[in-house]
Amino acid sequence: MLHTWGPFERLTPVGHGAFGEVYRAFDAQLQREVALKLLHPSGRDEADADALLREARAMARVRHPNVLPIHGVDQHEGRVGFWSDFVRGRTLTDLLAAQGPFGPREAAAMGLDICRAVSAVHAAGLLHRDIKSSNIMREEGGRLLLMDFGLTHEAGAGAVTSGTPVYMAPETLHGQPASVASDIYAIGVLLFHLVTGGYPVSGRDMVEIGAAHDAGARTAIFDLRPDLPDGLVSIIDRATHPDPSRRYTSAGQMASALAEALGATASAASAASDVVRKAAGGSSVSLPWFRRPAVLAGTGLAVLSVATVSGAGAWWWGRTRAAVATVAATSAVTQTAGTDSYARAHDLLEHYYRPH
């Protein structure tokens, strides 16, 4: 087992891939932990070393809060490697496996961060080409980080067709070069996956998925999540449109659509006097993107009742398995700092959990 590499020590393996390994390591000079990605020992194809160096350089070109920053690249003991921040968190793949699909508001907010990160990648003249749930980490503080730039290349470079088939746009499956539009498609597939656990077009490999695209065998998102708001569904449908010219023209444009949907729905809910008052504290909050609470006739009371809250949502909802909240209705259209907290809690209550 590898214990040291250059100035780094106390190496603990945390992952591996086709041509490299990832370690948690200790930087003795700066006295901090880092994530260290190393190429397999010497004897591998030299092209692998070039690929690792390209990945490091691509990451170094992108500066954004939602993109994993890189600190350096070097070669020691016959192994090429680079290091970055060590992030304590879980990938979106792991979160989906643990708690099931996300609620619409939480998924949209995550999509907004991802779009901003991809906008920074495109602004640097690059295409990511491998946007997927396993390449996005949510750290313990809640921030999302776009990772793994192994397939990233210059826009217009015409690299060979590669990627994760279920996230690949139909035109790239048929041999056309990757583009901004194909990255947009991948973001749309990611959002689809976050709220349903499935994919618009599924299959075992590129050929099978390409044939499914040609046959128009797409899964309608409402068939999997009929409770989703129309605004979010429209955004996902546009981003994953088979015709690249019908998608968003940029990740920034898609980010604007998500931001507008998040804000506009909250305003619409408030304008419709869809406001409730917390039983404790008395602050007024709105319920954007969700059904109105049932109003009990003749009482003026709105009751929000949940029998069981399980999975990852349990820790957020007071770390209990049951929550019953009774709130007084009001016609005042007010928003306070409690709005986001209440909306997130309600989003978790709307969450689809596994049968158990």
mmCIF file of C-alpha atoms in Angstrom:
data_model
loop_
_atom_site.group_PDB
_atom_site.id
_atom_site.type_symbol
_atom_site.label_atom_id
_atom_site.label_comp_id
_atom_site.label_asym_id
_atom_site.label_seq_id
_atom_site.Cartn_x
_atom_site.Cartn_y
_atom_site.Cartn_z
ATOM 1 C CA MET A 1 0.000 0.000 0.000
ATOM 2 C CA LEU A 2 1.237 3.493 -0.842
ATOM 3 C CA HIS A 3 1.891 5.585 2.280
ATOM 4 C CA THR A 4 3.803 8.583 0.919
ATOM 5 C CA TRP A 5 4.161 10.421 -2.384
ATOM 6 C CA GLY A 6 6.503 13.369 -2.659
ATOM 7 C CA PRO A 7 5.679 15.837 0.117
ATOM 8 C CA PHE A 8 2.440 14.041 1.001
ATOM 9 C CA GLU A 9 2.084 11.426 3.699
ATOM 10 C CA ARG A 10 -0.525 9.314 5.488
ATOM 11 C CA LEU A 11 -2.176 8.332 2.200
ATOM 12 C CA THR A 12 -5.554 6.630 2.598
ATOM 13 C CA PRO A 13 -7.262 5.273 -0.558
ATOM 14 C CA VAL A 14 -10.744 6.717 -1.151
ATOM 15 C CA GLY A 15 -11.415 5.745 -4.773
ATOM 16 C CA HIS A 16 -9.992 4.399 -8.014
ATOM 17 C CA GLY A 17 -10.664 4.466 -11.727
ATOM 18 C CA ALA A 18 -9.466 2.975 -14.986
ATOM 19 C CA PHE A 19 -6.089 4.676 -14.928
ATOM 20 C CA GLY A 20 -5.739 6.304 -11.521
ATOM 21 C CA GLU A 21 -6.340 6.242 -7.790
ATOM 22 C CA VAL A 22 -7.582 8.894 -5.380
ATOM 23 C CA TYR A 23 -6.181 9.237 -1.873
ATOM 24 C CA ARG A 24 -6.813 11.360 1.152
ATOM 25 C CA ALA A 25 -3.359 12.674 2.003
ATOM 26 C CA PHE A 26 -1.712 15.024 4.458
ATOM 27 C CA ASP A 27 0.291 17.979 3.157
ATOM 28 C CA ALA A 28 3.059 18.234 5.765
ATOM 29 C CA GLN A 29 4.243 21.607 4.496
ATOM 30 C CA LEU A 30 0.885 23.388 4.746
ATOM 31 C CA GLN A 31 -0.479 21.150 7.504
ATOM 32 C CA ARG A 32 -3.756 20.306 5.778
ATOM 33 C CA GLU A 33 -5.557 17.403 4.153
ATOM 34 C CA VAL A 34 -5.794 17.195 0.377
ATOM 35 C CA ALA A 35 -7.297 14.884 -2.215
ATOM 36 C CA LEU A 36 -4.497 13.348 -4.267
ATOM 37 C CA LYS A 37 -5.179 11.765 -7.668
ATOM 38 C CA LEU A 38 -2.343 9.539 -8.882
ATOM 39 C CA LEU A 39 -1.791 7.747 -12.138
ATOM 40 C CA HIS A 40 -1.188 4.020 -11.790
ATOM 41 C CA PRO A 41 2.490 3.024 -11.448
ATOM 42 C CA SER A 42 4.938 3.417 -14.369
ATOM 43 C CA GLY A 43 4.479 1.062 -17.242
ATOM 44 C CA ARG A 44 1.069 2.424 -18.209
ATOM 45 C CA ASP A 45 0.501 4.047 -21.594
ATOM 46 C CA GLU A 46 2.095 7.474 -21.741
ATOM 47 C CA ALA A 47 -1.202 8.777 -23.067
ATOM 48 C CA ASP A 48 -2.662 8.213 -19.587
ATOM 49 C CA ALA A 49 -0.120 10.611 -18.096
ATOM 50 C CA ASP A 50 -0.997 13.178 -20.753
ATOM 51 C CA ALA A 51 -4.700 12.723 -19.962
ATOM 52 C CA LEU A 52 -4.107 13.280 -16.250
ATOM 53 C CA LEU A 53 -2.080 16.400 -16.984
ATOM 54 C CA ARG A 54 -4.835 17.706 -19.292
ATOM 55 C CA GLU A 55 -7.389 17.143 -16.548
ATOM 56 C CA ALA A 56 -5.278 19.068 -14.028
ATOM 57 C CA ARG A 57 -4.762 21.955 -16.437
ATOM 58 C CA ALA A 58 -8.466 22.088 -17.300
ATOM 59 C CA MET A 59 -9.430 22.263 -13.614
ATOM 60 C CA ALA A 60 -6.825 24.956 -13.018
ATOM 61 C CA ARG A 61 -8.381 27.145 -15.744
ATOM 62 C CA VAL A 62 -11.798 27.225 -14.093
ATOM 63 C CA ARG A 63 -12.252 29.407 -11.030
ATOM 64 C CA HIS A 64 -15.702 29.143 -9.486
ATOM 65 C CA PRO A 65 -17.128 28.371 -6.012
ATOM 66 C CA ASN A 66 -18.942 25.314 -7.421
ATOM 67 C CA VAL A 67 -15.897 23.835 -9.175
ATOM 68 C CA LEU A 68 -13.344 21.791 -7.231
ATOM 69 C CA PRO A 69 -10.123 23.866 -7.111
ATOM 70 C CA ILE A 70 -6.757 22.296 -7.931
ATOM 71 C CA HIS A 71 -3.557 23.234 -6.108
ATOM 72 C CA GLY A 72 -0.743 21.569 -8.029
ATOM 73 C CA VAL A 73 0.575 18.769 -10.244
ATOM 74 C CA ASP A 74 3.871 16.899 -10.033
ATOM 75 C CA GLN A 75 5.676 13.597 -10.586
ATOM 76 C CA HIS A 76 7.328 11.492 -7.887
ATOM 77 C CA GLU A 77 8.497 7.898 -7.797
ATOM 78 C CA GLY A 78 7.461 7.351 -11.389
ATOM 79 C CA ARG A 79 3.864 8.440 -10.775
ATOM 80 C CA VAL A 80 2.151 11.570 -12.053
ATOM 81 C CA GLY A 81 -0.443 13.143 -9.785
ATOM 82 C CA PHE A 82 -2.294 16.300 -8.859
ATOM 83 C CA TRP A 83 -3.934 17.447 -5.669
ATOM 84 C CA SER A 84 -6.972 19.511 -4.742
ATOM 85 C CA ASP A 85 -9.185 20.289 -1.749
ATOM 86 C CA PHE A 86 -10.294 17.255 0.217
ATOM 87 C CA VAL A 87 -14.069 17.558 0.342
ATOM 88 C CA ARG A 88 -16.008 15.970 3.158
ATOM 89 C CA GLY A 89 -19.323 15.062 1.656
ATOM 90 C CA ARG A 90 -21.157 12.642 -0.606
ATOM 91 C CA THR A 91 -21.745 12.440 -4.328
ATOM 92 C CA LEU A 92 -25.267 12.950 -5.629
ATOM 93 C CA THR A 93 -25.225 9.287 -6.670
ATOM 94 C CA ASP A 94 -24.636 8.276 -3.057
ATOM 95 C CA LEU A 95 -27.334 10.649 -1.805
ATOM 96 C CA LEU A 96 -29.869 9.272 -4.296
ATOM 97 C CA ALA A 97 -29.066 5.717 -3.237
ATOM 98 C CA ALA A 98 -29.475 6.632 0.435
ATOM 99 C CA GLN A 99 -32.616 8.745 0.348
ATOM 100 C CA GLY A 100 -34.291 8.374 -3.030
ATOM 101 C CA PRO A 101 -35.213 11.147 -5.485
ATOM 102 C CA PHE A 102 -35.086 14.774 -4.410
ATOM 103 C CA GLY A 103 -38.002 17.156 -4.061
ATOM 104 C CA PRO A 104 -38.528 19.664 -6.900
ATOM 105 C CA ARG A 105 -37.361 22.809 -5.132
ATOM 106 C CA GLU A 106 -34.191 21.206 -3.789
ATOM 107 C CA ALA A 107 -33.386 19.684 -7.194
ATOM 108 C CA ALA A 108 -33.965 23.016 -8.952
ATOM 109 C CA ALA A 109 -31.668 24.817 -6.506
ATOM 110 C CA MET A 110 -29.004 22.174 -7.102
ATOM 111 C CA GLY A 111 -29.481 22.522 -10.858
ATOM 112 C CA LEU A 112 -28.946 26.268 -10.524
ATOM 113 C CA ASP A 113 -25.555 25.729 -8.856
ATOM 114 C CA ILE A 114 -24.574 23.140 -11.456
ATOM 115 C CA CYS A 115 -25.510 25.472 -14.322
ATOM 116 C CA ARG A 116 -23.380 28.221 -12.792
ATOM 117 C CA ALA A 117 -20.424 25.857 -12.492
ATOM 118 C CA VAL A 118 -20.807 24.684 -16.096
ATOM 119 C CA SER A 119 -21.098 28.319 -17.228
ATOM 120 C CA ALA A 120 -17.660 28.907 -15.707
ATOM 121 C CA VAL A 121 -16.305 25.854 -17.551
ATOM 122 C CA HIS A 122 -17.681 27.145 -20.855
ATOM 123 C CA ALA A 123 -16.418 30.669 -20.167
ATOM 124 C CA ALA A 124 -12.926 29.152 -19.875
ATOM 125 C CA GLY A 125 -13.311 27.796 -23.414
ATOM 126 C CA LEU A 126 -13.847 24.213 -22.264
ATOM 127 C CA LEU A 127 -16.514 21.518 -22.480
ATOM 128 C CA HIS A 128 -16.924 19.234 -19.467
ATOM 129 C CA ARG A 129 -18.387 16.245 -21.356
ATOM 130 C CA ASP A 130 -19.041 14.111 -18.290
ATOM 131 C CA ILE A 131 -21.664 15.892 -16.178
ATOM 132 C CA LYS A 132 -23.406 13.253 -14.052
ATOM 133 C CA SER A 133 -24.487 12.572 -10.489
ATOM 134 C CA SER A 134 -21.303 10.702 -9.538
ATOM 135 C CA ASN A 135 -19.169 13.677 -10.615
ATOM 136 C CA ILE A 136 -20.918 16.164 -8.332
ATOM 137 C CA MET A 137 -20.191 16.256 -4.621
ATOM 138 C CA ARG A 138 -22.318 17.887 -1.947
ATOM 139 C CA GLU A 139 -20.066 18.800 0.929
ATOM 140 C CA GLU A 140 -21.227 18.753 4.520
ATOM 141 C CA GLY A 141 -22.029 22.472 4.439
ATOM 142 C CA GLY A 142 -24.369 21.985 1.460
ATOM 143 C CA ARG A 143 -22.207 23.440 -1.332
ATOM 144 C CA LEU A 144 -22.151 21.498 -4.618
ATOM 145 C CA LEU A 145 -18.839 20.887 -6.366
ATOM 146 C CA LEU A 146 -18.402 19.833 -9.992
ATOM 147 C CA MET A 147 -15.506 17.373 -10.243
ATOM 148 C CA ASP A 148 -13.720 14.973 -12.597
ATOM 149 C CA PHE A 149 -12.477 16.844 -15.650
ATOM 150 C CA GLY A 150 -11.001 13.708 -17.210
ATOM 151 C CA LEU A 151 -12.973 14.099 -20.471
ATOM 152 C CA THR A 152 -12.835 17.892 -20.569
ATOM 153 C CA HIS A 153 -11.357 19.455 -23.688
ATOM 154 C CA GLU A 154 -11.262 22.697 -25.626
ATOM 155 C CA ALA A 155 -14.537 23.698 -27.255
ATOM 156 C CA GLY A 156 -14.384 22.816 -30.944
ATOM 157 C CA ALA A 157 -11.447 20.428 -30.503
ATOM 158 C CA GLY A 158 -13.437 17.557 -32.020
ATOM 159 C CA ALA A 159 -12.307 14.883 -29.558
ATOM 160 C CA VAL A 160 -13.398 11.275 -29.950
ATOM 161 C CA THR A 161 -16.890 10.331 -28.832
ATOM 162 C CA SER A 162 -16.850 9.422 -25.157
ATOM 163 C CA GLY A 163 -18.876 9.874 -22.000
ATOM 164 C CA THR A 164 -21.519 8.138 -19.914
ATOM 165 C CA PRO A 165 -24.125 6.876 -22.437
ATOM 166 C CA VAL A 166 -27.327 7.766 -20.523
ATOM 167 C CA TYR A 167 -26.080 11.364 -20.201
ATOM 168 C CA MET A 168 -24.903 11.727 -23.793
ATOM 169 C CA ALA A 169 -26.930 13.807 -26.239
ATOM 170 C CA PRO A 170 -28.323 11.967 -29.280
ATOM 171 C CA GLU A 171 -26.072 13.868 -31.688
ATOM 172 C CA THR A 172 -22.908 12.844 -29.816
ATOM 173 C CA LEU A 173 -24.076 9.222 -29.751
ATOM 174 C CA HIS A 174 -24.169 9.444 -33.536
ATOM 175 C CA GLY A 175 -20.593 10.686 -33.782
ATOM 176 C CA GLN A 176 -21.021 14.453 -33.818
ATOM 177 C CA PRO A 177 -18.552 16.441 -31.690
ATOM 178 C CA ALA A 178 -19.463 17.531 -28.185
ATOM 179 C CA SER A 179 -20.731 21.081 -27.774
ATOM 180 C CA VAL A 180 -22.274 23.486 -25.297
ATOM 181 C CA ALA A 181 -25.628 21.973 -26.310
ATOM 182 C CA SER A 182 -24.477 18.464 -25.333
ATOM 183 C CA ASP A 183 -23.372 19.706 -21.906
ATOM 184 C CA ILE A 184 -26.801 21.352 -21.533
ATOM 185 C CA TYR A 185 -28.411 18.014 -22.391
ATOM 186 C CA ALA A 186 -26.384 16.307 -19.661
ATOM 187 C CA ILE A 187 -27.546 18.881 -17.084
ATOM 188 C CA GLY A 188 -31.142 18.201 -18.105
ATOM 189 C CA VAL A 189 -30.630 14.440 -17.746
ATOM 190 C CA LEU A 190 -29.061 15.034 -14.333
ATOM 191 C CA LEU A 191 -32.110 17.014 -13.155
ATOM 192 C CA PHE A 192 -34.400 14.293 -14.532
ATOM 193 C CA HIS A 193 -32.366 11.727 -12.602
ATOM 194 C CA LEU A 194 -32.389 13.751 -9.373
ATOM 195 C CA VAL A 195 -36.197 13.966 -9.238
ATOM 196 C CA THR A 196 -37.045 10.500 -10.593
ATOM 197 C CA GLY A 197 -34.070 8.205 -10.086
ATOM 198 C CA GLY A 198 -34.364 7.254 -13.775
ATOM 199 C CA TYR A 199 -33.298 8.644 -17.148
ATOM 200 C CA PRO A 200 -35.164 10.057 -20.160
ATOM 201 C CA VAL A 201 -33.629 7.337 -22.367
ATOM 202 C CA SER A 202 -32.087 4.208 -20.883
ATOM 203 C CA GLY A 203 -29.986 1.351 -22.207
ATOM 204 C CA ARG A 204 -26.869 -0.706 -21.633
ATOM 205 C CA ASP A 205 -24.532 1.011 -24.091
ATOM 206 C CA MET A 206 -24.208 3.779 -26.669
ATOM 207 C CA VAL A 207 -25.654 1.680 -29.504
ATOM 208 C CA GLU A 208 -28.748 0.667 -27.572
ATOM 209 C CA ILE A 209 -29.377 4.191 -26.244
ATOM 210 C CA GLY A 210 -28.765 5.689 -29.691
ATOM 211 C CA ALA A 211 -31.335 3.309 -31.177
ATOM 212 C CA ALA A 212 -33.812 4.257 -28.451
ATOM 213 C CA HIS A 213 -33.334 7.934 -29.325
ATOM 214 C CA ASP A 214 -33.948 7.168 -33.001
ATOM 215 C CA ALA A 215 -37.156 5.327 -32.111
ATOM 216 C CA GLY A 216 -38.328 8.191 -29.925
ATOM 217 C CA ALA A 217 -38.460 5.896 -26.909
ATOM 218 C CA ARG A 218 -38.290 8.593 -24.256
ATOM 219 C CA THR A 219 -39.758 8.348 -20.781
ATOM 220 C CA ALA A 220 -42.144 11.190 -19.932
ATOM 221 C CA ILE A 221 -41.130 12.711 -16.614
ATOM 222 C CA PHE A 222 -44.764 13.064 -15.503
ATOM 223 C CA ASP A 223 -45.116 9.274 -15.774
ATOM 224 C CA LEU A 224 -42.554 8.967 -12.991
ATOM 225 C CA ARG A 225 -43.336 12.096 -10.957
ATOM 226 C CA PRO A 226 -46.849 13.434 -11.667
ATOM 227 C CA ASP A 227 -46.511 15.801 -8.684
ATOM 228 C CA LEU A 228 -43.727 17.916 -10.221
ATOM 229 C CA PRO A 229 -44.465 21.571 -10.983
ATOM 230 C CA ASP A 230 -44.949 22.455 -14.643
ATOM 231 C CA GLY A 231 -42.144 25.026 -14.551
ATOM 232 C CA LEU A 232 -39.458 22.534 -13.589
ATOM 233 C CA VAL A 233 -40.736 19.918 -16.044
ATOM 234 C CA SER A 234 -40.620 22.477 -18.887
ATOM 235 C CA ILE A 235 -37.011 23.335 -18.053
ATOM 236 C CA ILE A 236 -35.959 19.665 -18.017
ATOM 237 C CA ASP A 237 -37.859 18.920 -21.242
ATOM 238 C CA ARG A 238 -36.214 21.831 -23.043
ATOM 239 C CA ALA A 239 -32.709 20.943 -21.817
ATOM 240 C CA THR A 240 -33.111 17.306 -22.947
ATOM 241 C CA HIS A 241 -34.762 18.030 -26.296
ATOM 242 C CA PRO A 242 -33.416 15.653 -29.000
ATOM 243 C CA ASP A 243 -32.824 18.641 -31.309
ATOM 244 C CA PRO A 244 -29.837 20.632 -29.972
ATOM 245 C CA SER A 245 -31.199 23.840 -31.521
ATOM 246 C CA ARG A 246 -34.275 23.556 -29.275
ATOM 247 C CA ARG A 247 -32.257 23.438 -26.049
ATOM 248 C CA TYR A 248 -31.007 26.388 -24.011
ATOM 249 C CA THR A 249 -28.275 28.233 -25.849
ATOM 250 C CA SER A 250 -26.067 28.410 -22.771
ATOM 251 C CA ALA A 251 -25.769 27.100 -19.235
ATOM 252 C CA GLY A 252 -26.287 30.680 -18.074
ATOM 253 C CA GLN A 253 -29.624 30.862 -19.881
ATOM 254 C CA MET A 254 -30.718 27.629 -18.217
ATOM 255 C CA ALA A 255 -29.560 28.995 -14.845
ATOM 256 C CA SER A 256 -31.703 32.087 -15.412
ATOM 257 C CA ALA A 257 -34.724 29.902 -16.188
ATOM 258 C CA LEU A 258 -34.228 27.918 -12.976
ATOM 259 C CA ALA A 259 -33.736 31.085 -10.918
ATOM 260 C CA GLU A 260 -36.836 32.658 -12.444
ATOM 261 C CA ALA A 261 -38.894 29.531 -11.811
ATOM 262 C CA LEU A 262 -37.773 29.382 -8.191
ATOM 263 C CA GLY A 263 -38.495 33.089 -7.597
ATOM 264 C CA ALA A 264 -41.560 33.503 -9.770
ATOM 265 C CA THR A 265 -43.362 30.597 -8.200
ATOM 266 C CA ALA A 266 -42.731 31.952 -4.736
ATOM 267 C CA SER A 267 -44.138 35.329 -5.829
ATOM 268 C CA ALA A 268 -47.163 33.715 -7.421
ATOM 269 C CA ALA A 269 -47.845 31.745 -4.273
ATOM 270 C CA SER A 270 -47.619 34.895 -2.191
ATOM 271 C CA ALA A 271 -49.773 36.903 -4.586
ATOM 272 C CA ALA A 272 -52.453 34.256 -4.290
ATOM 273 C CA SER A 273 -52.363 34.731 -0.513
ATOM 274 C CA ASP A 274 -50.966 31.222 -0.197
ATOM 275 C CA VAL A 275 -49.303 32.218 3.049
ATOM 276 C CA VAL A 276 -49.208 30.379 6.313
ATOM 277 C CA ARG A 277 -48.075 31.394 9.775
ATOM 278 C CA LYS A 278 -45.864 29.132 11.862
ATOM 279 C CA ALA A 279 -47.507 27.920 15.031
ATOM 280 C CA ALA A 280 -44.398 28.870 16.978
ATOM 281 C CA GLY A 281 -42.837 32.280 16.465
ATOM 282 C CA GLY A 282 -45.634 33.654 14.308
ATOM 283 C CA SER A 283 -43.529 34.526 11.230
ATOM 284 C CA SER A 284 -45.281 34.358 7.867
ATOM 285 C CA VAL A 285 -43.944 32.084 5.134
ATOM 286 C CA SER A 286 -45.073 31.018 1.661
ATOM 287 C CA LEU A 287 -45.234 27.599 0.044
ATOM 288 C CA PRO A 288 -43.724 28.000 -3.429
ATOM 289 C CA TRP A 289 -44.092 25.157 -5.945
ATOM 290 C CA PHE A 290 -46.359 23.110 -3.726
ATOM 291 C CA ARG A 291 -50.025 22.406 -3.265
ATOM 292 C CA ARG A 292 -51.868 24.659 -0.843
ATOM 293 C CA PRO A 293 -52.621 23.228 2.612
ATOM 294 C CA ALA A 294 -56.202 22.076 3.069
ATOM 295 C CA VAL A 295 -58.326 24.681 4.862
ATOM 296 C CA LEU A 296 -60.731 23.356 7.458
ATOM 297 C CA ALA A 297 -64.167 24.789 6.759
ATOM 298 C CA GLY A 298 -65.424 27.293 9.303
ATOM 299 C CA THR A 299 -62.264 27.319 11.386
ATOM 300 C CA GLY A 300 -59.783 29.443 9.436
ATOM 301 C CA LEU A 301 -57.104 26.881 10.264
ATOM 302 C CA ALA A 302 -54.790 25.202 7.791
ATOM 303 C CA VAL A 303 -53.400 21.847 8.828
ATOM 304 C CA LEU A 304 -50.211 20.299 7.488
ATOM 305 C CA SER A 305 -49.913 16.719 8.757
ATOM 306 C CA VAL A 306 -47.246 14.135 8.122
ATOM 307 C CA ALA A 307 -47.412 10.688 9.642
ATOM 308 C CA THR A 308 -43.859 9.585 9.002
ATOM 309 C CA VAL A 309 -40.701 11.257 7.803
ATOM 310 C CA SER A 310 -37.935 8.776 6.955
ATOM 311 C CA GLY A 311 -34.560 8.569 5.229
ATOM 312 C CA ALA A 312 -32.324 11.608 4.865
ATOM 313 C CA GLY A 313 -35.194 13.996 5.499
ATOM 314 C CA ALA A 314 -35.555 12.820 9.083
ATOM 315 C CA TRP A 315 -32.463 14.608 10.352
ATOM 316 C CA TRP A 316 -33.688 17.927 8.947
ATOM 317 C CA TRP A 317 -37.211 17.671 10.334
ATOM 318 C CA GLY A 318 -36.240 17.883 13.960
ATOM 319 C CA ARG A 319 -34.610 14.421 13.817
ATOM 320 C CA THR A 320 -37.906 12.725 14.436
ATOM 321 C CA ARG A 321 -39.944 10.202 12.484
ATOM 322 C CA ALA A 322 -43.227 12.033 12.806
ATOM 323 C CA ALA A 323 -44.135 15.651 12.392
ATOM 324 C CA VAL A 324 -47.531 17.295 12.691
ATOM 325 C CA ALA A 325 -47.712 21.062 12.276
ATOM 326 C CA THR A 326 -50.822 23.196 12.676
ATOM 327 C CA VAL A 327 -50.510 26.701 11.304
ATOM 328 C CA ALA A 328 -52.891 29.668 11.188
ATOM 329 C CA ALA A 329 -53.889 31.010 7.775
ATOM 330 C CA THR A 330 -53.462 34.688 6.959
ATOM 331 C CA SER A 331 -54.237 36.865 3.973
ATOM 332 C CA ALA A 332 -51.148 39.032 4.458
ATOM 333 C CA VAL A 333 -48.541 38.636 1.717
ATOM 334 C CA THR A 334 -45.302 38.663 3.689
ATOM 335 C CA GLN A 335 -41.948 36.961 3.362
ATOM 336 C CA THR A 336 -39.304 36.663 6.053
ATOM 337 C CA ALA A 337 -36.027 34.888 6.630
ATOM 338 C CA GLY A 338 -38.059 31.805 7.577
ATOM 339 C CA THR A 339 -39.357 31.359 4.011
ATOM 340 C CA ASP A 340 -36.460 29.311 2.677
ATOM 341 C CA SER A 341 -36.324 27.101 5.766
ATOM 342 C CA TYR A 342 -40.037 26.360 5.635
ATOM 343 C CA ALA A 343 -39.971 25.744 1.882
ATOM 344 C CA ARG A 344 -37.101 23.321 2.273
ATOM 345 C CA ALA A 345 -38.880 21.475 5.052
ATOM 346 C CA HIS A 346 -42.016 21.225 2.969
ATOM 347 C CA ASP A 347 -39.926 20.036 0.025
ATOM 348 C CA LEU A 348 -38.565 17.214 2.169
ATOM 349 C CA LEU A 349 -42.094 16.243 3.150
ATOM 350 C CA GLU A 350 -42.966 15.990 -0.536
ATOM 351 C CA HIS A 351 -39.915 13.780 -1.072
ATOM 352 C CA TYR A 352 -40.355 10.318 -2.552
ATOM 353 C CA TYR A 353 -38.815 7.747 -0.243
ATOM 354 C CA ARG A 354 -38.211 4.065 -0.732
ATOM 355 C CA PRO A 355 -41.112 1.766 0.266
ATOM 356 C CA HIS A 356 -39.484 0.811 3.561
#
